[in-house]
CSV table of C-alpha atoms in Angstrom, one decimal:
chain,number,residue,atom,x,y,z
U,1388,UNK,CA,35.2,110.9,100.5
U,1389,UNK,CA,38.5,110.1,99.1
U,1390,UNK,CA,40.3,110.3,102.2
U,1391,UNK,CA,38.0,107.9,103.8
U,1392,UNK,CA,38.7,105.4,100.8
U,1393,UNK,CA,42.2,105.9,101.8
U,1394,UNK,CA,41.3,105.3,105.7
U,1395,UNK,CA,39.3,101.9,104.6
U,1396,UNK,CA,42.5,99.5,104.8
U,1397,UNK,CA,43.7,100.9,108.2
U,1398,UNK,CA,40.2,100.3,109.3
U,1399,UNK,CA,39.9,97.1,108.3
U,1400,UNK,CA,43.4,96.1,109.4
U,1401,UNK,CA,42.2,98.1,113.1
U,1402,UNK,CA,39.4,95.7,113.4
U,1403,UNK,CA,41.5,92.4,112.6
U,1404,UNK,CA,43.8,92.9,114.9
U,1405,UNK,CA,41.5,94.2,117.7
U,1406,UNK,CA,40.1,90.9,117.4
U,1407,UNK,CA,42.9,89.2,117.4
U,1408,UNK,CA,44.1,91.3,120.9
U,1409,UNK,CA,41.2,90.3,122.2
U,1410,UNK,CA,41.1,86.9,121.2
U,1411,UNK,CA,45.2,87.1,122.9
U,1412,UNK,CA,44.9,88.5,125.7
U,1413,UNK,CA,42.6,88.2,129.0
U,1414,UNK,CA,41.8,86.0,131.5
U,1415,UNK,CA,40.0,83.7,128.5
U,1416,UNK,CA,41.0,80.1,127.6
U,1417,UNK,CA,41.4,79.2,124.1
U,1418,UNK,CA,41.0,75.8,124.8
U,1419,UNK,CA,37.9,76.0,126.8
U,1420,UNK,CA,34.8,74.3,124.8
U,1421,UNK,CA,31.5,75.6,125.4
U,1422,UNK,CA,28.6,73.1,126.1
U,1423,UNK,CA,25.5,72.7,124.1
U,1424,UNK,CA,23.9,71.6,127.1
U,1425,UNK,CA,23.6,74.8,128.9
U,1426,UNK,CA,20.0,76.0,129.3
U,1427,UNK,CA,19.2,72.4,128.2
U,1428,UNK,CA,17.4,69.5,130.1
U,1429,UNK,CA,19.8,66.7,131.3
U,1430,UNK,CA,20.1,64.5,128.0
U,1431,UNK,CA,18.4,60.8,128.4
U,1432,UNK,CA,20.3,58.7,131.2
U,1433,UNK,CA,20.0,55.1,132.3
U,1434,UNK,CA,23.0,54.0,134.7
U,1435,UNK,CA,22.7,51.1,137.0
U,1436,UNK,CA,24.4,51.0,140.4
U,1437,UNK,CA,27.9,50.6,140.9
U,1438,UNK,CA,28.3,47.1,142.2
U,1439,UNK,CA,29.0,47.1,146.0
U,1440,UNK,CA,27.9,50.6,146.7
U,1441,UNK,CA,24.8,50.9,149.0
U,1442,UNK,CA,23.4,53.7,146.1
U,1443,UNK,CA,20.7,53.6,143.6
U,1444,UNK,CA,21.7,54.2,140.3
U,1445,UNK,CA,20.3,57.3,137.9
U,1446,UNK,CA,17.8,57.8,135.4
U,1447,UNK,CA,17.1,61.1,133.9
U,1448,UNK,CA,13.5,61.1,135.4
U,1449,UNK,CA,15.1,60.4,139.0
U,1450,UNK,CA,17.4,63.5,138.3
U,1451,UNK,CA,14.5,65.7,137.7
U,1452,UNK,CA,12.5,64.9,140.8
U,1453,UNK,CA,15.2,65.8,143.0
U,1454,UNK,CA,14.5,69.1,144.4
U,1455,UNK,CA,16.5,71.9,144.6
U,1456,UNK,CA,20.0,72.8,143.2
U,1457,UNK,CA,22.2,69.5,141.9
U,1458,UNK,CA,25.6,69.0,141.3
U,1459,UNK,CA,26.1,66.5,138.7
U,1460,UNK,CA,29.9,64.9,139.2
U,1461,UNK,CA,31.6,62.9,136.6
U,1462,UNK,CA,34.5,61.1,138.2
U,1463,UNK,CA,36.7,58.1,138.5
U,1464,UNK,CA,38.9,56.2,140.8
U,1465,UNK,CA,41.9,56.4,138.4
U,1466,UNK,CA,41.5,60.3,138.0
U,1467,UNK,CA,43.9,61.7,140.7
U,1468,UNK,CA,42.0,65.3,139.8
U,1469,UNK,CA,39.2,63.6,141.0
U,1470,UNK,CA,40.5,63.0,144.7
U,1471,UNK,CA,41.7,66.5,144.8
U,1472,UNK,CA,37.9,68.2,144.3
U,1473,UNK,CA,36.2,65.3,146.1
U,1474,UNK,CA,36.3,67.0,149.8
U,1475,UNK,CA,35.3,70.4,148.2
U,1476,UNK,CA,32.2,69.1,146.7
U,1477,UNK,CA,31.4,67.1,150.1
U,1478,UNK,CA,31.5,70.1,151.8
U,1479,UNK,CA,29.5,72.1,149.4
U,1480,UNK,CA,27.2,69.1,149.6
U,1481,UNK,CA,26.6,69.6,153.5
U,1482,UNK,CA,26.9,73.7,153.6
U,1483,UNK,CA,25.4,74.8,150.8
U,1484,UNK,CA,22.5,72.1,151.0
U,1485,UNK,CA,23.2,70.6,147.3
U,1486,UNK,CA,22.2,67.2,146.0
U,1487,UNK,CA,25.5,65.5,145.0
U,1488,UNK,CA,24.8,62.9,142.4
U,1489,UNK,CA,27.6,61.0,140.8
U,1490,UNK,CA,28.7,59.2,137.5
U,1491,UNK,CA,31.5,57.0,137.5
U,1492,UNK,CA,33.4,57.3,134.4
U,1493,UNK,CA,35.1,54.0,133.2
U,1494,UNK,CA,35.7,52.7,135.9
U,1495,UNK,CA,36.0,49.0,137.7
U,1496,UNK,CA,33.3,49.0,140.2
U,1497,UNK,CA,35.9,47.4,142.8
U,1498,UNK,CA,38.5,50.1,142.2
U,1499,UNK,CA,35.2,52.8,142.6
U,1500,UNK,CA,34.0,51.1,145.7
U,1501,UNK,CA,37.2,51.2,147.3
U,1502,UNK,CA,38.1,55.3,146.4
U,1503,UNK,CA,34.1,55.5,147.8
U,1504,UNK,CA,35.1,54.1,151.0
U,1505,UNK,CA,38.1,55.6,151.6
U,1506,UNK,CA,37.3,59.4,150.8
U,1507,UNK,CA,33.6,59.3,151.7
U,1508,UNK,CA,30.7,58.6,149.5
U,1509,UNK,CA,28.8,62.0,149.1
U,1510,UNK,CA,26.2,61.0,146.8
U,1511,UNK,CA,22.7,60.7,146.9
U,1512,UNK,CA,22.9,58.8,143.6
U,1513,UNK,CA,25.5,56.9,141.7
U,1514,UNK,CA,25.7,55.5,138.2
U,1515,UNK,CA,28.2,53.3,136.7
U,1516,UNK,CA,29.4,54.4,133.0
U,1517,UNK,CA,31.8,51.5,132.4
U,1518,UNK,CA,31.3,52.0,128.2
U,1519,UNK,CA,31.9,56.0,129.2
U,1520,UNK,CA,28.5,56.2,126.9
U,1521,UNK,CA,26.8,58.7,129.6
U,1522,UNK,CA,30.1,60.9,129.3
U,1523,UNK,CA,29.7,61.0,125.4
U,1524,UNK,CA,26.0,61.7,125.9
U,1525,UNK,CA,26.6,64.9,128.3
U,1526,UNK,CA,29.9,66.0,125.7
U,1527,UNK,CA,32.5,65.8,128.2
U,1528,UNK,CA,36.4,65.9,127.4
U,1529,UNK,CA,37.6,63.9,130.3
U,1530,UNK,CA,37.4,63.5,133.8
U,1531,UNK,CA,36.8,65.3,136.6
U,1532,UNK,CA,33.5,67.1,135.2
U,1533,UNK,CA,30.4,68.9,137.2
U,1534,UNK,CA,27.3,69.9,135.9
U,1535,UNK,CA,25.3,72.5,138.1
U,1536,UNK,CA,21.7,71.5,137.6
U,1537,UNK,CA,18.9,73.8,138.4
U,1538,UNK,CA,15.7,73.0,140.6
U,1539,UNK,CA,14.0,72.8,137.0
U,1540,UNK,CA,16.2,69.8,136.1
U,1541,UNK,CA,18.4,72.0,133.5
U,1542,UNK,CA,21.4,72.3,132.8
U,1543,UNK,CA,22.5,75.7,133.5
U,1544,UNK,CA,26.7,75.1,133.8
U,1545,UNK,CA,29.5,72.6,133.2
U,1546,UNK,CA,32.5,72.8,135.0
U,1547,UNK,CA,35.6,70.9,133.0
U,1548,UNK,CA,38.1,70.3,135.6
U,1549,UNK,CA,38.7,70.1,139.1
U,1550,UNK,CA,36.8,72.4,141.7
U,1551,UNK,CA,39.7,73.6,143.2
U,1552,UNK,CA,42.3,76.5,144.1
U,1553,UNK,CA,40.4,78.9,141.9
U,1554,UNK,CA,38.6,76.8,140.2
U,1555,UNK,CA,36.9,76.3,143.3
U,1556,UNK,CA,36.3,79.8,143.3
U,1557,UNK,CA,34.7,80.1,139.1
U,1558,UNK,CA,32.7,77.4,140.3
U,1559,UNK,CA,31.3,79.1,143.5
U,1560,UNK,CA,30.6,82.7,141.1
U,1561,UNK,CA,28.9,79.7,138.7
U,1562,UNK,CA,26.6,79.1,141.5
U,1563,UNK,CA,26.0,82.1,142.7
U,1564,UNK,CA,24.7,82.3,139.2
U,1565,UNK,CA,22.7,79.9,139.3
U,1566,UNK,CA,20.7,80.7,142.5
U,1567,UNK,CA,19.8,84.4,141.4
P,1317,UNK,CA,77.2,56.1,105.6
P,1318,UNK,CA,75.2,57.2,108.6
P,1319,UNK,CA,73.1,59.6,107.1
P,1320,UNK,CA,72.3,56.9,104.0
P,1321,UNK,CA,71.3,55.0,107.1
P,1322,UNK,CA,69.1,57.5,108.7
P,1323,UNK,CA,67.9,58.3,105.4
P,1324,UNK,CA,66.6,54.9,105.0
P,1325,UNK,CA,65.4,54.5,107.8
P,1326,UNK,CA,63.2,57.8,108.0
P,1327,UNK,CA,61.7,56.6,104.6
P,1328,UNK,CA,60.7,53.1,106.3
P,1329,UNK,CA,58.7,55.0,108.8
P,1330,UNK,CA,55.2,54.9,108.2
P,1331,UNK,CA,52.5,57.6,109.8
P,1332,UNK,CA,51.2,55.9,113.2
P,1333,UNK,CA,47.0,54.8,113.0
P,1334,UNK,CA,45.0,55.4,115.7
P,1335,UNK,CA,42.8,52.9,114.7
P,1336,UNK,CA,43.1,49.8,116.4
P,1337,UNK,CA,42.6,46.3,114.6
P,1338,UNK,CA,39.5,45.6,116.9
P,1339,UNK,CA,37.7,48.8,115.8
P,1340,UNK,CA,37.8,48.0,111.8
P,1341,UNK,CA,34.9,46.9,110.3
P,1342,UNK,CA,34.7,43.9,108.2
P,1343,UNK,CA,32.9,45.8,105.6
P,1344,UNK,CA,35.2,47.8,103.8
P,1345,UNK,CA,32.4,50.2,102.7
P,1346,UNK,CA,31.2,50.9,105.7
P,1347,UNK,CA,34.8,51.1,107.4
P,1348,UNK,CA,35.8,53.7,104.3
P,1349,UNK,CA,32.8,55.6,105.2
P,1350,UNK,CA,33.9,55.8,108.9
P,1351,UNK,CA,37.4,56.7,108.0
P,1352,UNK,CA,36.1,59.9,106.0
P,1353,UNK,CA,33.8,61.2,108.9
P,1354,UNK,CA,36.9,60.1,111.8
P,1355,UNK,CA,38.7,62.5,109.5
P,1356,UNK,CA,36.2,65.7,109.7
P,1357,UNK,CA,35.4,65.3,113.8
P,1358,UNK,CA,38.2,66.9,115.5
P,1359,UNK,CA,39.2,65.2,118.7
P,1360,UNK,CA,37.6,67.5,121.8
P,1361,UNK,CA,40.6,66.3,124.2
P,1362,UNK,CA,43.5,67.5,121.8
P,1363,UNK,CA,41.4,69.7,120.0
P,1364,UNK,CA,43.3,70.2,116.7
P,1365,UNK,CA,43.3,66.6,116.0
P,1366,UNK,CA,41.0,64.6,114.4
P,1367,UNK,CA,39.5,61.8,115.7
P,1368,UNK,CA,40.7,59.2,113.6
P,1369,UNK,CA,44.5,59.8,114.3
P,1370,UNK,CA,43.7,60.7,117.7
P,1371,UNK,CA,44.5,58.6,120.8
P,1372,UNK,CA,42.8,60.1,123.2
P,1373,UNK,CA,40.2,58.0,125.1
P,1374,UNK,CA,37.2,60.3,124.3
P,1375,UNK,CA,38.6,59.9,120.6
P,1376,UNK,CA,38.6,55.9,120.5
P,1377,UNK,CA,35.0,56.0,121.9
P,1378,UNK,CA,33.8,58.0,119.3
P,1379,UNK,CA,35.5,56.0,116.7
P,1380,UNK,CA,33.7,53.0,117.9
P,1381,UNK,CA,29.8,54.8,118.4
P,1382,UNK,CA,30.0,56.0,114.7
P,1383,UNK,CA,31.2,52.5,113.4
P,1384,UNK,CA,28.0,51.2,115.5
P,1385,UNK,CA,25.7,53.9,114.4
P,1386,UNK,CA,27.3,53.0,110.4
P,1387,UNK,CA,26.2,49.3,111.0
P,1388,UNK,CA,23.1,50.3,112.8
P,1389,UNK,CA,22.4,52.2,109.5
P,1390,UNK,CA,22.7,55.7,109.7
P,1391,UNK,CA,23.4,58.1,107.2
P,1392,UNK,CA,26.7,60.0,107.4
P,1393,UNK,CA,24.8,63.5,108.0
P,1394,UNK,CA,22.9,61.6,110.9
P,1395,UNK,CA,26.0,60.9,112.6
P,1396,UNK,CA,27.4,64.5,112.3
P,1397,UNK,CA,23.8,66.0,113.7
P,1398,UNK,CA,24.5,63.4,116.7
P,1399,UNK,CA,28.2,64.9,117.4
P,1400,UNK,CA,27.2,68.1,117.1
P,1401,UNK,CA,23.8,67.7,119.6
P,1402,UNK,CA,26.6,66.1,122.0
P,1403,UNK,CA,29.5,68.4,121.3
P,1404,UNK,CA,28.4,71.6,119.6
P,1405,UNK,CA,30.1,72.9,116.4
P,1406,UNK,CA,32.9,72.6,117.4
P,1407,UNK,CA,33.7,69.1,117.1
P,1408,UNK,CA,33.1,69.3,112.9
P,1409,UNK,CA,36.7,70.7,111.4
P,1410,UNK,CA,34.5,72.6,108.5
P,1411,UNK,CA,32.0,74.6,110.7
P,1412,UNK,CA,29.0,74.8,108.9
P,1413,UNK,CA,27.3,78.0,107.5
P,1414,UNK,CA,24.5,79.6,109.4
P,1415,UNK,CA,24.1,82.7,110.1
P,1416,UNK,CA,26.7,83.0,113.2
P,1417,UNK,CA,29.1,82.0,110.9
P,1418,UNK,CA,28.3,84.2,108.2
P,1419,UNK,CA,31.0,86.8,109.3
P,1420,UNK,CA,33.6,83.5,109.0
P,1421,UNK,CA,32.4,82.1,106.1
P,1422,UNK,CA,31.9,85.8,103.7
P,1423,UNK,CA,34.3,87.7,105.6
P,1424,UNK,CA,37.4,87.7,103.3
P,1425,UNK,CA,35.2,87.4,100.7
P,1426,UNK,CA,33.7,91.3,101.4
P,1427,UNK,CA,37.2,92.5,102.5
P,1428,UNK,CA,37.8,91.2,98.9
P,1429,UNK,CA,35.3,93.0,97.6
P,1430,UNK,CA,36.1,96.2,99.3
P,1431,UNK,CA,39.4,96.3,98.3
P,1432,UNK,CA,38.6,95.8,94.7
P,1433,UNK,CA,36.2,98.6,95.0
P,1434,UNK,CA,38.8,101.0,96.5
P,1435,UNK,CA,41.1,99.5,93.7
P,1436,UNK,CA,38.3,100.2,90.9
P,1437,UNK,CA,37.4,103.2,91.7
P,1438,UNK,CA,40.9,105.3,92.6
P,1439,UNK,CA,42.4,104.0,89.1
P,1440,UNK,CA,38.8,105.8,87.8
P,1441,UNK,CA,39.7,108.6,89.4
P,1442,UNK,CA,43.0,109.0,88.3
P,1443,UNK,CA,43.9,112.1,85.9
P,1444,UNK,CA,43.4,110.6,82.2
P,1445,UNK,CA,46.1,111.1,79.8
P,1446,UNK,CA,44.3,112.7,76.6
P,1447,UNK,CA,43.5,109.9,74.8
P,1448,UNK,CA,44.3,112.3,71.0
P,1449,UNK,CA,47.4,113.5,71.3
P,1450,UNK,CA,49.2,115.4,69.1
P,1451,UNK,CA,51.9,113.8,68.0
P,1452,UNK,CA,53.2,116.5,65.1
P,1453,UNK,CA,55.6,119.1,65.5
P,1454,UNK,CA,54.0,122.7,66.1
P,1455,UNK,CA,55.6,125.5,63.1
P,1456,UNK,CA,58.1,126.7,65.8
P,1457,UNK,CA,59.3,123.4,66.8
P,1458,UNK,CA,59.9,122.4,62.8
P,1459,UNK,CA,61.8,125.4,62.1
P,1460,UNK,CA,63.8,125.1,65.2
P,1461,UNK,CA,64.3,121.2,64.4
P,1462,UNK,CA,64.9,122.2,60.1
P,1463,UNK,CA,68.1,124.7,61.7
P,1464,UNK,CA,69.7,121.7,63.8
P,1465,UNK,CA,69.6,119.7,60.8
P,1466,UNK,CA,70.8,122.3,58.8
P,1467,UNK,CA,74.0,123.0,61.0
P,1468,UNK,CA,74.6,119.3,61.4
P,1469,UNK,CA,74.8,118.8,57.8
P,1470,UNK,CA,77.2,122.1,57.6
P,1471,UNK,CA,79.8,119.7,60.2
C-alpha cells in the first residue's frame, strides 16, 4: 500500500506527459479547429446572385432540395488557394457526380465574374457574401473552405484549406466517409 | 546619447489598436462593453489572439457583428451563445465548465488533493518520537558524571 503511495507521483507524472506526447507528436494539427457544424443542418442562408453570372443565388431551403451529395465551396477571386483547388473540385463535380454550389467570399462581383469565366464556372448555385456574413454564419477562418453536405442536407465535414496535393487526398477519405 | 535616444523613443511607443475609428461606437457604454467581450473571443485566424487586437479580417468582422448585436440590444451572454453556436468553444479564451471540461477545470485541483493526501498520510505514518521522554540521568550515568566532576575539580 505504501509503495503504491510512493508509485502515485510517477503515475501521475506518466499520464501528463503521455498526453502531452500525444498531443506532440502525429500526423495531428494543433491548429486545426473543429466545426460545430458537423452532423448539423446547413445554418439559415440567404445570398443573392453574383451580378453578371448566369446562376441563381442560395437559400438554405434551395440547398436541401438538391439531391444527392453537395460540396459547399467558399471562395474568392483574390484567394490564389482558391485557383489552385478550383479544377479539382470541377472534376470531382463531373466524375464523382456532386452538386458544386458556391459562396463567394468578399468579393467584387466583377473581379468574381471574371475568375468565373476564365477558370470555368462549376456551380450549380452561386451566392454573393460581399459583408462575409454567410462565412461568419458557417464559422469559417478564411478562404478557400468546403463543406461536404449529405443527401439529408447536413453537414457532415468542413474542409479548411485547399483540396489539393494531399489535401486532395483527406478530402477524398472525407468523402468516402460520407457515402458509407 | 543613443541609447537615451532609443530609450525615449521606446517609451513614446504606444501598443497598436486594432480597432479602427469607424468601428467605435458613439456610446461609450456600449463601446466599453464591446471592448471587454473583443477581449475574451480569441481570433480563430491567429488563434491565440483576441479579437479585439487582432487584424485579421475574420477578427474585424466580428468586431463589427457584436457592436451591431450591442446596439440591437443584446445582452453580453447572448453574444457569447451566438460565437460559440458559429465557432464552438473554442473561440471564448475562458472555456466554460461542463462536464467535458471537468478534467480541465478540477484537474490540478485533485492532483492537489492527492498530493496532500500522500503528504498527510506518510508524515502519519512516520515513526513518532516518544512524546515523555526521560530527560534525567539514570544512577549509572550520575555516578559516572559525579567522578568526571570529581577529577576535574582535582586539576
Amino acid at each position: 500500500m505504501k509503495r503504491l503511495l510512493f508509485a502515485l507521483p510517477l503515475l501521475v507524472a506518466l499520464i501528463i506527459g503521455g498526453f502531452a506526447i500525444w498531443g506532440l507528436s502525429g500526423g495531428r494539427d494543433p491548429s486545426a479547429l473543429p466545426s460545430v457544424l458537423i452532423s448539423q443542418p446547413v445554418p439559415q442562408l440567404d445570398l443573392g446572385p453574383i451580378e453578371g453570372v448566369d446562376r441563381p443565388g442560395l437559400t438554405t431551403a434551395d440547398i436541401t432540395k438538391m439531391e444527392g451529395i453537395k460540396l459547399l465551396n467558399v471562395f474568392a477571386s483574390w484567394c490564389a488557394p482558391c485557383r489552385a483547388e478550383h479544377p479539382n473540385l470541377t472534376r470531382l463535380g463531373q466524375e464523382e457526380g456532386l452538386t458544386l454550389i458556391g459562396i463567394n467570399y468578399k468579393d467584387k462581383p466583377e473581379a468574381a465574374a471574371t475568375w468565373l469565366e476564365e477558370l470555368g464556372n462549376p456551380y450549380t448555385a452561386l451566392g454573393s457574401d460581399y459583408a462575409g456574413r454567410a462565412g461568419i454564419d458557417l464559422g469559417i477562418s478564411g478562404v478557400p473552405e468546403t463543406f461536404i453536405i449529405d443527401a439529408d442536407g447536413i453537414i457532415r465535414h468542413r474542409f479548411a484549406g485547399p483540396v489539393v496535393g494531399d489535401g486532395l487526398k483527406r478530402f477524398m477519405d472525407a468523402l468516402d466517409e460520407v457515402r458509407k | 546619447m543613443i541609447r537615451a535616444c532609443l530609450f525615449a523613443l521606446a517609451l513614446l511607443a504606444s501598443p497598436a489598436f486594432a480597432v479602427e475609428p469607424d468601428e467605435v461606437l458613439s456610446d461609450p457604454a456600449l463601446e466599453e462593453r464591446a471592448r471587454a467581450i473583443s477581449a475574451n473571443v480569441r481570433c480563430v485566424v491567429c488563434q491565440n489572439e483576441p479579437i479585439d487586437s487582432s487584424n485579421a479580417g475574420v477578427a474585424r468582422d466580428l468586431r463589427v457583428l457584436i457592436r451591431e448585436r450591442l446596439v440591437t440590444g443584446d445582452t453580453d451572454q447572448e453574444i457569447y451563445d451566438f460565437l460559440v453556436l458559429r465557432y464552438g468553444d473554442f473561440v471564448l479564451f475562458k472555456p466554460p465548465f461542463k462536464p467535458s471540461t471537468y478534467a480541465l477545470w478540477l484537474g490540478p485541483f485533485a492532483i492537489l488533493f492527492i498530493g496532500g493526501l500522500a503528504v498527510a498520510i506518510s508524515l502519519s505514518r512516520r515513526p513518532r518520537r516518544p512524546a515523555t521522554k526521560d530527560t534525567h540521568l539514570s544512577a549509572e550515568e550520575e555516578t559516572e558524571l559525579a567522578k568526571l566532576m570529581e577529577e576535574d575539580k582535582s586539576l
